[in-house]
Short mmCIF file of C-alpha atoms and ligand atoms in Angstrom, two decimals:
data_model
loop_
_atom_site.label_atom_id
_atom_site.label_comp_id
_atom_site.label_asym_id
_atom_site.label_seq_id
_atom_site.Cartn_x
_atom_site.Cartn_y
_atom_site.Cartn_z
CA MET A 214 -22.27 -20.98 -5.77
CA PRO A 215 -22.89 -17.49 -8.09
CA SER A 216 -23.71 -17.66 -11.37
CA ALA A 217 -24.94 -15.38 -13.99
CA ALA A 218 -28.52 -15.61 -12.66
CA LEU A 219 -28.16 -12.71 -10.67
CA SER A 220 -29.43 -9.59 -12.46
CA PRO A 221 -27.57 -5.62 -11.57
CA GLU A 222 -31.52 -4.93 -10.63
CA VAL A 223 -31.04 -8.16 -8.03
CA LEU A 224 -27.71 -6.99 -6.95
CA ALA A 225 -28.37 -3.55 -6.44
CA LYS A 226 -31.32 -4.36 -3.95
CA TYR A 227 -28.78 -5.32 -1.51
CA GLU A 228 -25.69 -3.88 0.50
CA PRO A 229 -22.72 -5.17 1.37
CA VAL A 230 -21.52 -4.80 5.10
CA ILE A 231 -17.77 -5.57 5.43
CA GLY A 232 -15.27 -5.31 8.50
CA LEU A 233 -11.73 -6.37 8.26
CA GLU A 234 -9.37 -7.70 10.88
CA VAL A 235 -5.58 -6.90 9.88
CA HIS A 236 -2.74 -8.53 11.51
CA VAL A 237 0.22 -7.00 11.70
CA GLN A 238 4.05 -8.41 12.80
CA LEU A 239 5.73 -5.92 14.48
CA LEU A 240 9.47 -5.45 13.49
CA THR A 241 11.36 -5.80 16.29
CA ALA A 242 14.41 -7.33 16.87
CA SER A 243 13.40 -9.87 19.89
CA LYS A 244 10.15 -11.62 20.29
CA ALA A 245 7.19 -9.96 22.62
CA PHE A 246 7.74 -12.11 25.81
CA CYS A 247 11.20 -13.23 25.80
CA SER A 248 14.51 -12.15 24.06
CA CYS A 249 14.34 -15.25 20.80
CA THR A 250 15.06 -13.61 17.77
CA ASN A 251 12.11 -12.46 16.41
CA ARG A 252 13.23 -13.10 11.86
CA PHE A 253 11.63 -14.68 9.39
CA GLY A 254 13.28 -17.27 7.25
CA SER A 255 15.41 -19.11 10.23
CA GLU A 256 16.45 -23.42 10.32
CA PRO A 257 13.27 -24.25 12.03
CA ASN A 258 12.64 -24.36 15.22
CA THR A 259 16.13 -22.47 15.71
CA ASN A 260 14.78 -19.19 17.39
CA ILE A 261 13.01 -20.71 20.34
CA CYS A 262 13.31 -20.98 24.32
CA PRO A 263 11.27 -22.07 27.63
CA VAL A 264 9.02 -18.79 27.18
CA CYS A 265 7.87 -19.27 23.87
CA LEU A 266 7.54 -22.76 24.03
CA GLY A 267 5.12 -22.23 27.55
CA LEU A 268 7.35 -24.72 29.30
CA PRO A 269 6.53 -25.10 32.86
CA GLY A 270 7.66 -22.30 34.96
CA ALA A 271 8.47 -20.27 32.75
CA LEU A 272 7.84 -16.69 32.58
CA PRO A 273 7.28 -13.76 30.35
CA VAL A 274 8.34 -9.88 30.12
CA LEU A 275 7.03 -7.45 27.88
CA ASN A 276 9.20 -6.14 25.17
CA ALA A 277 9.57 -2.23 25.40
CA LYS A 278 9.85 -1.94 21.44
CA ALA A 279 6.56 -4.08 20.82
CA VAL A 280 5.20 -1.61 23.20
CA GLU A 281 6.43 1.56 21.35
CA PHE A 282 5.61 0.27 18.09
CA ALA A 283 2.10 -0.76 18.88
CA THR A 284 1.50 2.77 20.55
CA LEU A 285 2.99 4.72 17.33
CA ALA A 286 0.75 2.68 15.11
CA SER A 287 -2.08 3.20 17.27
CA LEU A 288 -1.32 7.42 17.48
CA ALA A 289 -1.32 7.07 13.31
CA LEU A 290 -4.28 5.20 13.03
CA ASN A 291 -5.75 8.26 14.83
CA CYS A 292 -6.99 5.65 18.06
CA GLU A 293 -7.15 6.50 21.45
CA VAL A 294 -4.56 5.32 23.43
CA ARG A 295 -5.61 3.67 26.91
CA GLU A 296 -3.33 4.27 29.92
CA ARG A 297 -3.89 1.41 31.25
CA SER A 298 -4.23 -2.01 29.29
CA ILE A 299 -4.87 -5.88 30.51
CA PHE A 300 -2.95 -9.17 28.56
CA ALA A 301 -4.64 -11.76 28.28
CA ARG A 302 -5.06 -15.44 27.77
CA LYS A 303 -7.13 -16.65 24.98
CA ASN A 304 -7.37 -20.38 25.24
CA TYR A 305 -7.68 -22.66 22.68
CA PHE A 306 -5.87 -26.00 21.35
CA TYR A 307 -3.98 -26.35 18.28
CA PRO A 308 -0.43 -27.98 17.73
CA ASP A 309 1.17 -24.56 16.73
CA LEU A 310 0.37 -23.14 19.82
CA PRO A 311 2.84 -25.56 22.34
CA LYS A 312 1.17 -22.96 25.53
CA GLY A 313 -2.30 -23.91 24.45
CA TYR A 314 -3.20 -20.54 24.78
CA GLN A 315 -2.47 -17.10 23.11
CA ILE A 316 -1.59 -13.59 24.83
CA SER A 317 -3.33 -11.39 23.80
CA GLN A 318 -5.64 -8.39 24.88
CA PHE A 319 -9.63 -9.13 25.43
CA ASP A 320 -11.63 -5.92 27.13
CA LYS A 321 -8.92 -3.30 27.60
CA PRO A 322 -6.75 -3.35 24.38
CA ILE A 323 -3.73 -0.59 24.10
CA ALA A 324 -6.03 1.65 21.73
CA GLU A 325 -9.49 2.21 20.36
CA HIS A 326 -11.96 4.78 18.00
CA GLY A 327 -9.43 5.24 15.78
CA TRP A 328 -10.07 6.04 12.12
CA ILE A 329 -8.57 6.15 8.32
CA ASP A 330 -10.20 8.35 5.42
CA VAL A 331 -9.99 6.45 1.86
CA PRO A 332 -11.32 7.52 -1.21
CA ALA A 333 -14.74 6.66 -2.10
CA ALA A 334 -16.24 5.66 -5.87
CA ASP A 335 -17.23 9.73 -6.03
CA GLY A 336 -14.23 11.14 -5.70
CA SER A 337 -15.00 12.19 -1.86
CA MET A 338 -13.14 10.90 0.79
CA LYS A 339 -14.54 8.15 3.49
CA ARG A 340 -13.78 7.78 6.98
CA ILE A 341 -13.59 3.88 8.13
CA GLY A 342 -13.92 3.48 11.68
CA ILE A 343 -11.26 1.66 13.49
CA THR A 344 -12.79 -0.04 16.80
CA ARG A 345 -9.73 -1.28 18.54
CA LEU A 346 -5.80 -2.33 17.65
CA HIS A 347 -4.49 -4.66 20.55
CA MET A 348 -1.16 -6.44 21.23
CA GLU A 349 -1.00 -10.23 20.79
CA GLU A 350 1.42 -12.56 20.07
CA ASP A 351 1.65 -15.21 16.98
CA ALA A 352 1.48 -19.03 17.37
CA GLY A 353 4.10 -21.35 15.20
CA LYS A 354 3.50 -22.63 12.18
CA SER A 355 2.35 -26.35 10.89
CA ILE A 356 3.74 -27.75 7.98
CA HIS A 357 1.46 -29.79 5.74
CA ASP A 358 3.56 -30.17 2.76
CA GLY A 359 6.98 -31.00 1.51
CA PHE A 360 8.21 -33.75 3.25
CA ALA A 361 8.63 -37.29 2.15
CA ASP A 362 6.03 -38.36 4.45
CA SER A 363 3.82 -35.17 4.67
CA ALA A 364 1.06 -37.62 3.12
CA THR A 365 0.53 -38.92 7.06
CA ARG A 366 2.78 -36.54 9.08
CA THR A 367 2.56 -32.77 9.96
CA TYR A 368 5.72 -30.80 10.70
CA LEU A 369 5.92 -27.89 13.28
CA ASP A 370 8.18 -24.97 13.24
CA LEU A 371 7.82 -22.88 16.54
CA ASN A 372 9.91 -20.00 15.20
CA ARG A 373 6.92 -17.70 15.16
CA CYS A 374 5.62 -18.57 18.54
CA GLY A 375 5.63 -15.14 20.28
CA THR A 376 6.10 -12.97 17.61
CA PRO A 377 4.69 -9.25 18.80
CA LEU A 378 1.50 -8.72 16.51
CA ALA A 379 -0.90 -5.88 16.82
CA GLU A 380 -4.56 -6.56 15.23
CA ILE A 381 -6.41 -3.93 14.20
CA VAL A 382 -9.90 -4.32 13.68
CA SER A 383 -12.27 -1.89 11.77
CA GLU A 384 -15.67 -1.18 12.10
CA PRO A 385 -18.10 -2.54 10.05
CA ASP A 386 -17.79 0.80 7.69
CA ILE A 387 -16.88 -0.66 4.65
CA ARG A 388 -19.36 -1.34 1.61
CA THR A 389 -18.00 -2.15 -1.03
CA PRO A 390 -14.53 -4.66 -1.90
CA ASP A 391 -13.16 -1.56 -3.83
CA GLU A 392 -13.02 0.52 -0.49
CA ALA A 393 -11.82 -2.89 1.36
CA TRP A 394 -8.85 -2.55 -1.21
CA GLU A 395 -8.46 1.19 -0.57
CA TYR A 396 -8.73 0.32 3.63
CA LEU A 397 -5.90 -2.04 3.29
CA THR A 398 -3.79 -0.17 0.84
CA ARG A 399 -3.74 2.97 3.03
CA LEU A 400 -3.39 1.10 6.44
CA LYS A 401 -0.41 -0.98 4.93
CA GLU A 402 1.37 2.69 3.97
CA ILE A 403 0.36 4.01 7.02
CA LEU A 404 2.30 1.32 9.24
CA LEU A 405 5.02 1.09 6.66
CA TYR A 406 5.67 5.12 7.14
CA CYS A 407 5.60 4.38 10.62
CA GLY A 408 8.57 1.84 10.20
CA VAL A 409 6.32 -0.66 13.05
CA SER A 410 6.19 -3.79 10.34
CA ASP A 411 7.67 -5.05 6.84
CA CYS A 412 3.97 -5.66 6.02
CA ASN A 413 5.41 -8.29 3.31
CA MET A 414 1.95 -10.39 2.79
CA GLU A 415 4.65 -13.60 1.27
CA GLU A 416 6.11 -14.00 4.20
CA GLY A 417 2.86 -13.45 6.74
CA SER A 418 3.84 -10.12 8.24
CA LEU A 419 0.44 -8.97 7.50
CA ARG A 420 -2.68 -10.82 7.15
CA CYS A 421 -6.13 -10.50 6.30
CA ASP A 422 -9.33 -11.89 7.72
CA ALA A 423 -12.88 -10.21 6.27
CA ASN A 424 -16.23 -10.74 7.52
CA VAL A 425 -18.97 -9.66 5.12
CA SER A 426 -22.88 -9.82 4.79
CA VAL A 427 -25.15 -8.80 3.01
CA ARG A 428 -28.95 -6.46 3.94
CA LEU A 429 -31.48 -5.46 2.00
CA LYS A 430 -30.37 -1.37 1.13
CA GLY A 431 -32.14 0.67 3.78
CA ALA A 432 -32.51 -2.39 6.21
CA GLU A 433 -31.41 -1.47 9.53
CA ARG A 434 -30.33 -4.56 11.15
CA PHE A 435 -27.00 -6.33 9.64
CA GLY A 436 -27.27 -9.93 8.03
CA THR A 437 -25.73 -12.66 8.99
CA LYS A 438 -21.71 -12.82 8.42
CA ALA A 439 -19.50 -15.18 7.03
CA GLU A 440 -15.89 -14.55 7.83
CA VAL A 441 -12.91 -15.53 5.26
CA LYS A 442 -9.87 -16.03 6.72
CA ASN A 443 -6.23 -15.45 5.63
CA VAL A 444 -6.48 -14.40 2.74
CA ASN A 445 -2.65 -13.65 1.31
CA SER A 446 -2.94 -10.65 -0.79
CA PHE A 447 -5.17 -7.27 -1.17
CA ARG A 448 -6.05 -8.31 -4.70
CA PHE A 449 -7.57 -11.88 -3.45
CA VAL A 450 -9.19 -9.94 -0.29
CA ARG A 451 -11.25 -8.01 -3.26
CA ALA A 452 -12.05 -10.89 -5.35
CA ALA A 453 -13.23 -12.99 -1.87
CA LEU A 454 -15.11 -10.46 -1.00
CA GLU A 455 -17.08 -9.85 -4.39
CA TYR A 456 -17.53 -13.81 -4.71
CA GLU A 457 -19.05 -13.94 -1.36
CA ILE A 458 -21.42 -10.97 -1.87
CA GLU A 459 -23.01 -12.41 -4.48
CA ARG A 460 -22.62 -16.03 -2.94
CA GLN A 461 -24.88 -14.22 0.14
CA ILE A 462 -27.23 -12.51 -2.13
CA GLU A 463 -27.97 -15.78 -4.46
CA VAL A 464 -28.71 -17.96 -1.05
CA ILE A 465 -31.16 -14.93 -0.04
CA GLU A 466 -32.79 -14.66 -2.87
CA SER A 467 -33.38 -18.61 -3.79
CA GLY A 468 -34.95 -18.33 -0.19
CA GLY A 469 -32.57 -19.71 1.96
CA ARG A 470 -30.51 -18.05 5.06
CA VAL A 471 -26.67 -17.38 5.20
CA THR A 472 -24.88 -19.49 7.76
CA GLN A 473 -23.05 -17.68 9.98
CA GLU A 474 -19.45 -19.52 9.10
CA SER A 475 -15.77 -19.22 8.95
CA ARG A 476 -14.70 -19.81 4.88
CA LEU A 477 -11.66 -20.28 3.23
CA TRP A 478 -10.60 -18.55 -0.22
CA ASN A 479 -9.12 -20.73 -3.16
CA ALA A 480 -7.46 -18.04 -5.31
CA ASN A 481 -7.16 -21.10 -8.36
CA GLU A 482 -10.29 -21.46 -8.32
CA GLY A 483 -11.79 -17.96 -7.41
CA ARG A 484 -14.24 -19.38 -4.60
CA THR A 485 -14.64 -19.38 -0.86
CA TYR A 486 -15.19 -22.92 0.92
CA SER A 487 -17.11 -23.60 3.89
CA MET A 488 -14.40 -24.31 6.89
CA ARG A 489 -15.26 -27.30 9.15
CA SER A 490 -17.64 -26.65 11.50
CA LYS A 491 -15.47 -28.01 14.10
CA GLU A 492 -12.75 -25.50 13.54
CA GLN A 493 -15.75 -22.56 14.08
CA ALA A 494 -16.62 -23.05 17.48
CA HIS A 495 -14.87 -21.15 19.87
CA ASP A 496 -14.95 -20.54 23.50
CA TYR A 497 -11.51 -18.73 23.85
CA ARG A 498 -12.31 -18.62 28.10
CA TYR A 499 -10.14 -15.02 28.23
CA PHE A 500 -8.75 -14.58 31.18
CA PRO A 501 -6.27 -11.63 32.48
CA GLU A 502 -2.65 -12.78 32.00
CA PRO A 503 -1.49 -13.72 35.69
CA ASP A 504 2.25 -13.54 34.79
CA LEU A 505 1.85 -9.93 33.27
CA PRO A 506 1.34 -6.30 34.97
CA ALA A 507 -1.03 -4.58 33.67
CA LEU A 508 0.49 -1.84 31.07
CA ILE A 509 0.96 1.33 31.63
CA ILE A 510 0.95 4.02 29.06
CA THR A 511 2.54 7.55 31.08
CA PRO A 512 1.91 10.33 29.28
CA GLU A 513 5.24 11.20 28.70
CA PHE A 514 5.59 7.92 26.92
CA LEU A 515 3.01 8.91 24.67
CA ALA A 516 4.38 12.16 23.77
CA GLN A 517 7.80 10.93 23.08
CA ARG A 518 6.03 8.25 20.52
CA SER A 519 3.62 11.68 19.08
CA GLY A 520 7.10 12.97 18.33
CA GLU A 521 8.50 10.08 16.39
CA LEU A 522 5.40 10.02 14.02
CA PRO A 523 6.57 11.01 10.89
CA GLU A 524 4.38 12.75 8.32
CA LEU A 525 1.94 10.27 7.00
CA PRO A 526 1.02 9.38 3.82
CA GLU A 527 -2.27 11.42 3.45
CA ALA A 528 -0.67 14.54 5.17
CA ARG A 529 2.09 14.13 2.27
CA ARG A 530 0.12 14.27 -0.16
CA ALA A 531 -1.90 16.97 0.02
CA ARG A 532 1.47 18.98 0.85
CA MET A 533 3.84 18.06 -2.12
CA ILE A 534 0.23 18.70 -4.09
CA ALA A 535 0.22 21.98 -2.63
CA GLU A 536 3.97 22.23 -3.06
CA TYR A 537 5.03 21.25 -6.52
CA GLU A 538 1.67 21.33 -8.52
CA LEU A 539 1.73 18.15 -8.58
CA ASN A 540 -1.84 15.87 -9.86
CA THR A 541 -3.34 13.58 -7.55
CA GLN A 542 -2.38 10.74 -8.95
CA ASP A 543 1.19 11.42 -9.57
CA ALA A 544 1.51 12.56 -5.92
CA ILE A 545 0.41 8.77 -5.14
CA THR A 546 2.68 7.15 -6.96
CA LEU A 547 5.48 9.38 -4.96
CA THR A 548 4.61 8.72 -1.67
CA ALA A 549 3.77 4.66 -2.31
CA SER A 550 6.80 4.43 -0.11
CA ARG A 551 8.63 6.53 2.27
CA GLU A 552 11.54 5.88 1.12
CA PHE A 553 10.61 6.85 -2.49
CA ALA A 554 9.30 10.27 -1.12
CA ASP A 555 12.44 11.06 0.52
CA ARG A 556 14.57 10.45 -2.22
CA PHE A 557 12.13 12.31 -4.79
CA GLU A 558 11.94 15.74 -2.11
CA ALA A 559 15.22 15.39 -1.41
CA ALA A 560 16.16 15.88 -5.51
CA ALA A 561 13.25 18.17 -5.66
CA LYS A 562 14.43 20.69 -4.03
CA THR A 563 18.07 21.32 -5.72
CA ALA A 564 16.48 21.67 -9.12
CA ARG A 565 15.07 24.39 -10.77
CA SER A 566 11.35 22.76 -11.34
CA PRO A 567 10.08 19.86 -9.32
CA LEU A 568 7.18 19.59 -11.20
CA ARG A 569 9.57 18.41 -14.10
CA VAL A 570 12.08 16.29 -12.05
CA ALA A 571 8.60 14.51 -11.00
CA ASN A 572 7.74 14.09 -14.89
CA LEU A 573 10.59 12.67 -16.02
CA LEU A 574 11.16 10.13 -12.91
CA LEU A 575 7.18 9.06 -13.64
CA ASN A 576 6.85 9.28 -17.38
CA GLU A 577 10.45 8.95 -18.95
CA VAL A 578 12.51 6.97 -16.47
CA GLY A 579 9.43 5.12 -14.79
CA GLY A 580 7.93 4.54 -18.41
CA ARG A 581 11.31 2.38 -19.35
CA LEU A 582 11.42 0.97 -16.18
CA LYS A 583 8.38 -0.76 -16.53
CA SER A 584 8.79 -1.42 -19.86
CA LEU A 585 12.30 -3.36 -18.95
CA ASN A 586 9.89 -4.63 -15.52
CA LEU A 587 12.79 -3.25 -13.82
CA GLU A 588 12.73 -2.20 -10.39
CA GLN A 589 13.17 1.62 -9.48
CA GLU A 590 16.58 0.69 -7.72
CA LYS A 591 17.74 -0.88 -10.60
CA SER A 592 17.13 2.40 -12.84
CA PRO A 593 20.81 3.31 -14.63
CA VAL A 594 19.47 7.10 -14.25
CA SER A 595 20.26 8.12 -10.86
CA MET A 596 17.83 11.25 -9.24
CA ALA A 597 21.12 13.55 -9.74
CA GLY A 598 20.74 12.52 -13.44
CA ILE A 599 17.09 13.05 -13.81
CA VAL A 600 17.77 16.72 -11.74
CA GLN A 601 20.31 17.58 -14.40
CA ALA A 602 18.59 16.35 -17.01
CA ALA A 603 15.22 18.60 -15.85
CA ASP A 604 17.44 21.69 -15.32
CA LEU A 605 18.98 21.71 -19.03
CA LEU A 606 14.98 20.61 -20.25
CA GLU A 607 14.33 24.00 -17.83
CA ASP A 608 17.36 25.96 -19.34
CA GLY A 609 16.10 25.12 -22.85
CA LYS A 610 19.49 23.83 -23.39
CA ILE A 611 18.47 20.29 -24.41
CA SER A 612 14.68 19.80 -26.28
CA SER A 613 12.49 17.10 -24.80
CA LYS A 614 13.55 15.40 -28.12
CA GLN A 615 17.25 15.01 -27.64
CA LEU A 616 16.16 14.19 -23.91
CA LYS A 617 14.68 11.07 -24.72
CA GLN A 618 17.20 10.12 -26.57
CA LEU A 619 20.02 10.39 -23.89
CA PHE A 620 18.06 8.42 -21.53
CA ASP A 621 17.57 5.90 -24.57
CA VAL A 622 21.09 5.56 -24.76
CA CYS A 623 21.47 5.55 -20.50
CA PHE A 624 18.99 2.43 -20.81
CA GLU A 625 20.65 0.86 -23.58
CA LYS A 626 24.27 1.06 -21.98
CA GLY A 627 23.58 1.06 -18.35
CA GLU A 628 24.93 4.30 -17.85
CA ASP A 629 23.80 7.53 -15.52
CA PHE A 630 22.56 10.72 -17.70
CA ALA A 631 25.88 12.78 -16.86
CA ALA A 632 28.16 10.43 -18.35
CA VAL A 633 25.74 10.13 -21.25
CA TYR A 634 25.37 13.44 -21.46
CA ASP A 635 28.92 14.61 -21.42
CA ARG A 636 29.53 12.05 -24.19
CA GLU A 637 26.98 12.89 -26.33
CA LYS A 638 26.62 16.86 -25.67
CA PRO A 639 23.59 16.55 -28.37
CA GLN A 640 23.93 19.68 -30.74
CA GLN A 641 22.00 22.73 -30.48
CA LEU A 642 21.22 25.01 -33.32
CA THR A 643 21.01 28.37 -32.19
CA ASP A 644 21.23 30.37 -34.94
CA ALA A 645 18.45 32.44 -35.14
CA SER A 646 18.23 33.63 -39.11
CA ALA A 647 18.36 29.59 -39.51
CA ILE A 648 15.41 28.92 -36.92
CA GLU A 649 13.21 31.61 -38.62
CA ALA A 650 13.82 30.44 -42.16
CA MET A 651 12.41 27.29 -41.02
CA ILE A 652 9.71 28.84 -39.42
CA ASP A 653 9.07 30.77 -42.80
CA GLU A 654 8.87 27.70 -44.14
CA VAL A 655 6.03 25.97 -42.24
CA ILE A 656 4.30 28.87 -41.93
CA ALA A 657 3.72 29.18 -45.84
CA ALA A 658 2.85 25.44 -45.73
CA ASN A 659 0.19 25.67 -43.05
CA PRO A 660 -1.99 28.72 -44.26
CA LYS A 661 -5.43 27.23 -42.24
CA GLN A 662 -3.15 27.41 -39.04
CA VAL A 663 -1.87 30.68 -39.33
CA GLU A 664 -5.52 32.11 -39.76
CA GLN A 665 -6.47 30.07 -36.81
CA TYR A 666 -3.86 31.83 -34.38
CA ARG A 667 -4.70 35.17 -35.46
CA ALA A 668 -8.39 34.18 -35.03
CA GLY A 669 -7.40 33.90 -31.60
CA LYS A 670 -6.54 30.19 -31.07
CA THR A 671 -2.86 30.79 -30.08
CA THR A 672 -2.51 27.63 -28.62
CA VAL A 673 -2.23 26.98 -32.46
CA ALA A 674 1.43 28.08 -31.75
CA GLY A 675 2.59 24.60 -30.08
CA PHE A 676 1.71 23.15 -33.81
CA PHE A 677 4.53 25.10 -35.31
CA VAL A 678 6.73 24.56 -32.85
CA GLY A 679 6.44 20.90 -33.07
CA GLN A 680 6.61 21.01 -36.85
CA VAL A 681 10.01 23.17 -36.79
CA MET A 682 11.32 20.92 -34.11
CA LYS A 683 10.61 17.96 -36.27
CA ALA A 684 12.51 19.89 -39.00
CA SER A 685 15.23 20.69 -37.17
CA LYS A 686 15.61 17.09 -36.27
CA GLY A 687 15.00 17.75 -32.80
CA GLN A 688 18.20 20.24 -32.79
CA ALA A 689 16.42 23.48 -32.31
CA ASN A 690 16.95 25.59 -29.26
CA PRO A 691 13.42 25.27 -27.85
CA ALA A 692 13.20 28.52 -25.52
CA LEU A 693 14.52 30.20 -28.78
CA LEU A 694 12.25 28.52 -31.07
CA ASN A 695 9.15 29.01 -28.88
CA GLU A 696 9.77 32.84 -28.63
CA LEU A 697 10.57 33.19 -32.67
CA VAL A 698 7.30 31.52 -33.55
CA ALA A 699 5.59 33.95 -31.29
CA LYS A 700 6.67 37.31 -32.86
CA LYS A 701 6.68 35.40 -36.36
CA LEU A 702 3.29 34.79 -36.12
CA GLU A 703 2.02 37.66 -34.37
CA GLY A 704 3.95 39.54 -37.15
ZN1 ZN B 1080 11.39 -17.57 23.19
#
């Protein structure tokens, strides 16, 4: 077990090698090979039929929508889609697999040789290879607790049998737990943008196994790997990898050898455990599925899917940064989901300053939502309200202080911006001579700053604007105030 015994010098001698296998359930209405409903949360054993139960004589028929989704995901992950792929039987015995085999793809998967770019620690982008994407079906679920006799019995829910999956296998290109986290985050984003899966980890729509080994830096050969199975959040994947890397280094440093095995992550204890060895010995005896013909992807089908590809998150971020002068972090937040990015862009295009809309959305509204622990959908201020506020600010019709007060009222009363603004119509001081009098006072009280300004430090103007705005209780017309401050300081 890793302890504080490993010094940073020892850790630095080693290089981790990580590869990830991700299973995603495809968001089809029906299952992969039968017409049963594909839905999470139904009464146990209600969405089943002879095909997905593997009863004798039942024949599978491939769901065209599943092929569309798998192809779309393959293209979004920069994979080469194989014209002719083959389904195969992966044989194993397990209670939640009534057929005794899983229909999968083996040596001829639907797609190969893809990649995702992820941000590396030094700020550059790093390309992580994707070995393959193949189609397969899910198994059912064993339920080990929740029943009065759970101590002695296991219950089965076979609704999940035959749910279409895409398994996405990365190359062993990942070198740190952070890179693994980035890869998973990007992968999930891309799949969500394509609409092929809901990627809901709590419901098991996205599941991750991590292969990890360590080797001395500069060594050519990979070390012996361990597989950490079924970790149910990206945060846990990162933690499990951190644990596993230290554990393996400690084994090697103490003269031992890493065993090739499957391990389970225990989130409560923050460590991995070796699984029983009988669950590790796999001989799946793959052979081509005799009940399904080869899957042929025609150029026309491929072209149709290409046409359906949405603008993907990375490209969208780059475009939005260029188009609206956003910073990278704001662009990442705004594109976190396709729906949120769509709503932002639709609103921003109607505003005088899209950048201001982004700032209000993320900082003013986002900050208030965060402090109240509310989701974006629960915001009392609509996108239209944010656009209205941004335009008022842009035109200098309200000050930022007034805007903050108006937003406060929106959140207190649960009202949208338009209603609050109409009722409260903040007073504005537009009398130039009154503003000038206040500026004169501030200038007289701050000779040092005046000197700095006249010596060329023009940014000091902001200080004067701030002081006068404060003196006017936030009511001075910002545009007029800026203009008059500049004039007075120059004079
Ligand atoms: Zn069925």
